[in-house]
């Protein structure tokens, strides 16, 4: 007698069909629903089947063979991010790094002493107050030696230690001495912060302003000079030439209250 399954119309269709596994594999077979009908399908050797898998089935006569598990369709849905920590408050975007604080200012340094060195000693000329006018060169026809005048600033510039000098100026006034033409003193940086026992130690040099008799000005020094005074490697400003001329006299503390006043502009 013929098998009824060989003659009925299959709801699952013929050839290769798709079905849903209802059970896992037991004794090389599993139950599969195909087109609403539950059938027993033999499972290909080595194929792992779990309930719910979509199977590709081959039908031979009344028998179904599970030959492959159809993978789940690809999706463009982005992965779900991990849940946020509910205990952490939402602080929003991180704030930008704060800008560094820059401090600027100016420091005015009145010289603690103005003095003049000549013939191996400091000139007094009856002035014991360290307020002497400062000279450079030698008076014409004089038997005295060559002059080197200096202003000393003590420790005040060094109170800015660690700051960067942005500008340095000094107030200069020329007094009567030498000829009446406009002349420039040669400025020198001095190592000492106060008047030494011997000659001042002269270092860097620059040409000062050209001044007529009784003229005054605020002269801009090299910024590096201001930095050296701040750092403490230099302590004063002198006027000095290696020859006798030009013979120049600049006001000291006793002649002009602003004489050789140093102003340092700085930032840190």
Tab-separated table of C-alpha atoms in Angstrom:
chain	number	residue	atom	x	y	z
A	1	UNK	CA	0.000	0.000	0.000
A	2	UNK	CA	1.423	3.437	-1.001
A	3	UNK	CA	2.587	5.909	1.697
A	4	UNK	CA	-0.037	8.659	1.976
A	5	UNK	CA	2.727	11.214	2.432
A	6	UNK	CA	3.945	10.447	-1.067
A	7	UNK	CA	0.590	11.332	-2.638
A	8	UNK	CA	-0.756	14.264	-0.557
A	9	UNK	CA	-0.007	17.867	-1.470
A	10	UNK	CA	2.683	19.213	0.876
A	11	UNK	CA	1.989	22.629	2.389
A	12	UNK	CA	5.725	23.101	2.663
A	13	UNK	CA	6.247	22.814	-1.056
A	14	UNK	CA	8.731	20.625	-2.852
A	15	UNK	CA	12.538	20.619	-3.041
A	16	UNK	CA	14.359	22.879	-0.629
A	17	UNK	CA	12.131	24.582	1.938
A	18	UNK	CA	12.497	26.591	5.111
A	19	UNK	CA	11.256	25.594	8.542
A	20	UNK	CA	11.538	26.489	12.222
A	21	UNK	CA	13.097	24.036	14.661
A	22	UNK	CA	10.749	23.161	17.538
A	23	UNK	CA	13.236	21.016	19.431
A	24	UNK	CA	16.954	20.404	19.656
A	25	UNK	CA	18.512	17.351	17.994
A	26	UNK	CA	17.677	13.977	19.547
A	27	UNK	CA	18.896	10.748	17.912
A	28	UNK	CA	19.912	12.678	14.788
A	29	UNK	CA	16.428	14.182	14.322
A	30	UNK	CA	14.327	17.112	15.503
A	31	UNK	CA	10.775	18.384	15.173
A	32	UNK	CA	10.373	21.199	12.634
A	33	UNK	CA	7.357	23.301	11.704
A	34	UNK	CA	7.061	23.685	7.919
A	35	UNK	CA	4.174	25.721	6.501
A	36	UNK	CA	2.167	25.233	9.696
A	37	UNK	CA	2.730	21.454	9.753
A	38	UNK	CA	4.979	19.732	12.293
A	39	UNK	CA	7.291	17.168	10.734
A	40	UNK	CA	10.245	15.121	11.876
A	41	UNK	CA	13.463	16.078	10.089
A	42	UNK	CA	16.670	14.150	10.056
A	43	UNK	CA	19.645	16.380	10.834
A	44	UNK	CA	22.846	16.402	8.799
A	45	UNK	CA	25.864	14.989	10.631
A	46	UNK	CA	27.662	17.665	12.677
A	47	UNK	CA	24.875	20.257	12.367
A	48	UNK	CA	23.916	21.839	15.693
A	49	UNK	CA	20.252	22.802	15.989
A	50	UNK	CA	18.493	24.657	18.817
A	51	UNK	CA	14.794	25.284	19.241
A	52	UNK	CA	13.841	28.415	17.322
A	53	UNK	CA	16.555	28.089	14.676
A	54	UNK	CA	15.481	28.714	11.096
A	55	UNK	CA	16.466	25.624	9.097
A	56	UNK	CA	17.043	24.961	5.437
A	57	UNK	CA	15.348	21.610	4.641
A	58	UNK	CA	15.666	19.222	1.706
A	59	UNK	CA	12.636	16.981	1.079
A	60	UNK	CA	13.074	13.566	-0.468
A	61	UNK	CA	9.768	11.733	-0.771
A	62	UNK	CA	8.112	11.841	2.616
A	63	UNK	CA	11.332	12.614	4.477
A	64	UNK	CA	12.794	15.985	5.451
A	65	UNK	CA	16.470	16.547	6.007
A	66	UNK	CA	17.845	19.557	7.898
A	67	UNK	CA	20.936	20.549	5.951
A	68	UNK	CA	21.746	24.028	7.285
A	69	UNK	CA	20.890	26.590	9.926
A	70	UNK	CA	20.018	29.939	8.319
A	71	UNK	CA	21.869	32.759	10.135
A	72	UNK	CA	19.965	35.753	11.470
A	73	UNK	CA	19.718	38.626	8.941
A	74	UNK	CA	22.242	41.450	9.196
A	75	UNK	CA	20.994	44.706	10.679
A	76	UNK	CA	22.254	48.302	10.521
A	77	UNK	CA	20.954	49.068	13.980
A	78	UNK	CA	23.883	50.412	16.034
A	79	UNK	CA	25.002	48.537	19.084
A	80	UNK	CA	23.242	49.570	22.241
A	81	UNK	CA	25.617	51.623	24.400
A	82	UNK	CA	26.172	50.464	27.949
A	83	UNK	CA	23.771	52.016	30.424
A	84	UNK	CA	24.972	55.185	32.118
A	85	UNK	CA	25.895	55.075	35.743
A	86	UNK	CA	22.722	56.375	37.351
A	87	UNK	CA	24.637	57.373	40.470
A	88	UNK	CA	26.937	59.751	38.577
A	89	UNK	CA	25.564	63.262	37.996
A	90	UNK	CA	25.445	64.591	34.437
A	91	UNK	CA	28.076	67.318	34.355
A	92	UNK	CA	27.885	67.983	30.607
A	93	UNK	CA	30.990	68.700	28.530
A	94	UNK	CA	34.257	69.132	30.373
A	95	UNK	CA	35.143	72.832	30.775
A	96	UNK	CA	38.135	74.145	28.827
A	97	UNK	CA	41.431	74.451	30.640
A	98	UNK	CA	41.717	77.853	32.318
A	99	UNK	CA	44.003	80.392	30.707
A	100	UNK	CA	47.224	80.963	32.623
A	101	UNK	CA	47.104	84.045	34.797
A	102	UNK	CA	49.586	86.704	33.671
A	103	UNK	CA	50.556	89.469	36.081
A	104	UNK	CA	52.241	92.652	34.846
A	105	UNK	CA	53.491	95.792	36.512
A	106	UNK	CA	56.231	98.388	36.842
A	107	UNK	CA	58.819	98.921	39.568
A	108	UNK	CA	60.496	102.286	40.126
A	109	UNK	CA	63.993	102.126	41.628
A	110	UNK	CA	65.594	105.317	42.910
A	111	UNK	CA	69.372	104.880	43.232
A	112	UNK	CA	70.583	104.273	46.768
A	113	UNK	CA	73.798	106.088	45.865
A	114	UNK	CA	75.361	108.068	43.023
A	115	UNK	CA	79.134	108.399	43.145
A	116	UNK	CA	82.208	109.024	40.997
A	117	UNK	CA	85.460	107.027	40.951
A	118	UNK	CA	88.747	108.766	39.974
A	119	UNK	CA	92.460	108.338	40.625
A	120	UNK	CA	91.975	105.051	42.518
A	121	UNK	CA	89.343	106.328	44.962
A	122	UNK	CA	85.808	107.609	45.200
A	123	UNK	CA	85.476	111.372	44.911
A	124	UNK	CA	83.943	113.219	47.852
A	125	UNK	CA	84.465	116.877	46.980
A	126	UNK	CA	82.853	117.666	50.325
A	127	UNK	CA	79.786	115.445	49.631
A	128	UNK	CA	79.491	112.544	52.137
A	129	UNK	CA	75.852	111.693	51.282
A	130	UNK	CA	76.335	109.359	48.283
A	131	UNK	CA	74.517	111.961	46.159
A	132	UNK	CA	77.438	113.017	44.012
A	133	UNK	CA	77.019	113.975	40.353
A	134	UNK	CA	78.483	111.379	38.000
A	135	UNK	CA	81.188	112.068	35.403
A	136	UNK	CA	82.942	110.296	32.572
A	137	UNK	CA	86.240	111.154	30.903
A	138	UNK	CA	88.870	113.672	31.991
A	139	UNK	CA	88.551	117.432	32.267
A	140	UNK	CA	90.690	119.059	29.550
A	141	UNK	CA	94.132	119.979	30.878
A	142	UNK	CA	93.468	118.416	34.258
A	143	UNK	CA	96.184	116.485	36.051
A	144	UNK	CA	93.514	114.362	37.725
A	145	UNK	CA	92.620	110.921	36.437
A	146	UNK	CA	89.774	109.686	34.321
A	147	UNK	CA	86.245	109.616	35.856
A	148	UNK	CA	83.769	106.773	36.054
A	149	UNK	CA	80.403	107.747	37.547
A	150	UNK	CA	77.884	105.193	38.799
A	151	UNK	CA	74.375	104.819	40.233
A	152	UNK	CA	73.664	101.855	42.532
A	153	UNK	CA	70.186	100.400	43.132
A	154	UNK	CA	70.613	98.133	46.147
A	155	UNK	CA	68.378	95.050	46.345
A	156	UNK	CA	65.133	96.606	45.083
A	157	UNK	CA	65.304	95.411	41.430
A	158	UNK	CA	65.929	91.877	42.714
A	159	UNK	CA	62.549	91.911	44.521
A	160	UNK	CA	61.150	91.024	41.070
A	161	UNK	CA	63.251	87.849	40.943
A	162	UNK	CA	61.523	85.321	38.669
A	163	UNK	CA	59.735	87.981	36.594
A	164	UNK	CA	60.475	88.719	32.940
A	165	UNK	CA	61.561	92.250	32.087
A	166	UNK	CA	59.559	93.747	29.205
A	167	UNK	CA	61.069	97.260	29.288
A	168	UNK	CA	63.709	99.211	31.220
A	169	UNK	CA	64.183	102.987	31.283
A	170	UNK	CA	66.410	105.440	33.175
A	171	UNK	CA	66.048	109.207	33.700
A	172	UNK	CA	69.156	111.165	32.686
A	173	UNK	CA	69.995	114.884	32.913
A	174	UNK	CA	73.205	116.489	31.640
A	175	UNK	CA	74.741	119.279	33.675
A	176	UNK	CA	77.338	121.902	32.780
A	177	UNK	CA	80.774	120.396	32.085
A	178	UNK	CA	82.878	119.924	28.993
A	179	UNK	CA	81.801	121.616	25.741
A	180	UNK	CA	78.287	122.837	25.017
A	181	UNK	CA	77.572	120.568	22.041
A	182	UNK	CA	75.170	117.671	22.451
A	183	UNK	CA	77.137	114.643	23.668
A	184	UNK	CA	76.375	111.004	24.467
A	185	UNK	CA	77.627	109.284	27.581
A	186	UNK	CA	78.633	105.631	27.321
A	187	UNK	CA	76.453	103.633	29.707
A	188	UNK	CA	77.826	100.503	31.417
A	189	UNK	CA	76.222	97.873	33.630
A	190	UNK	CA	77.905	97.492	37.030
A	191	UNK	CA	78.127	94.253	39.007
A	192	UNK	CA	77.847	95.803	42.485
A	193	UNK	CA	74.537	96.808	44.095
A	194	UNK	CA	76.239	99.382	46.349
A	195	UNK	CA	79.425	101.450	46.171
A	196	UNK	CA	82.410	99.106	46.604
A	197	UNK	CA	85.666	100.003	48.324
A	198	UNK	CA	87.536	99.949	45.029
A	199	UNK	CA	86.624	100.575	41.405
A	200	UNK	CA	83.210	99.403	40.196
A	201	UNK	CA	83.168	96.298	37.990
A	202	UNK	CA	82.093	97.432	34.514
A	203	UNK	CA	80.331	95.066	32.109
A	204	UNK	CA	77.967	95.563	29.133
A	205	UNK	CA	77.954	98.935	27.345
A	206	UNK	CA	75.588	100.955	25.175
A	207	UNK	CA	75.582	104.516	23.861
A	208	UNK	CA	73.341	106.803	25.907
A	209	UNK	CA	71.154	109.667	24.664
A	210	UNK	CA	72.739	112.685	23.002
A	211	UNK	CA	72.070	115.631	25.352
A	212	UNK	CA	72.939	119.309	25.383
A	213	UNK	CA	73.740	121.084	28.639
A	214	UNK	CA	70.734	121.076	31.066
A	215	UNK	CA	68.718	118.729	28.799
A	216	UNK	CA	67.054	115.683	30.301
A	217	UNK	CA	65.294	112.589	28.973
A	218	UNK	CA	63.933	109.162	29.817
A	219	UNK	CA	66.205	106.734	27.998
A	220	UNK	CA	65.194	103.185	27.071
A	221	UNK	CA	67.829	100.639	28.048
A	222	UNK	CA	68.286	97.214	26.432
A	223	UNK	CA	65.670	94.864	27.903
A	224	UNK	CA	68.464	92.433	28.774
A	225	UNK	CA	69.887	95.068	31.135
A	226	UNK	CA	66.626	95.239	33.037
A	227	UNK	CA	66.546	91.445	33.230
A	228	UNK	CA	70.088	91.337	34.622
A	229	UNK	CA	69.133	93.847	37.330
A	230	UNK	CA	66.026	91.779	38.184
A	231	UNK	CA	68.030	88.547	38.265
A	232	UNK	CA	70.632	90.134	40.551
A	233	UNK	CA	73.613	89.512	38.264
A	234	UNK	CA	74.001	93.293	37.887
A	235	UNK	CA	73.416	96.034	40.455
A	236	UNK	CA	74.020	99.468	38.954
A	237	UNK	CA	74.568	101.688	35.910
A	238	UNK	CA	77.745	103.657	35.222
A	239	UNK	CA	79.061	106.102	32.628
A	240	UNK	CA	82.639	105.499	31.504
A	241	UNK	CA	84.892	105.823	28.440
A	242	UNK	CA	88.334	104.391	27.872
A	243	UNK	CA	89.603	107.742	26.537
A	244	UNK	CA	89.481	111.255	28.024
A	245	UNK	CA	86.622	112.492	25.817
A	246	UNK	CA	83.808	113.248	25.764
A	247	UNK	CA	83.998	114.753	29.241
A	248	UNK	CA	80.402	114.647	30.521
A	249	UNK	CA	78.675	115.368	33.827
A	250	UNK	CA	75.271	113.876	34.627
A	251	UNK	CA	73.069	114.850	37.563
A	252	UNK	CA	73.313	112.758	40.721
A	253	UNK	CA	70.808	112.463	43.567
A	254	UNK	CA	71.875	115.764	45.128
A	255	UNK	CA	71.325	117.814	41.944
A	256	UNK	CA	68.077	116.387	40.585
A	257	UNK	CA	65.523	114.287	42.457
A	258	UNK	CA	64.800	112.082	39.423
A	259	UNK	CA	68.468	111.520	38.600
A	260	UNK	CA	69.226	108.000	37.298
A	261	UNK	CA	65.796	106.707	38.407
A	262	UNK	CA	65.290	103.239	36.939
A	263	UNK	CA	61.830	101.946	35.903
A	264	UNK	CA	61.363	98.228	35.189
A	265	UNK	CA	58.266	96.933	33.385
A	266	UNK	CA	57.698	93.227	34.036
A	267	UNK	CA	55.374	90.258	33.691
A	268	UNK	CA	55.165	86.827	35.304
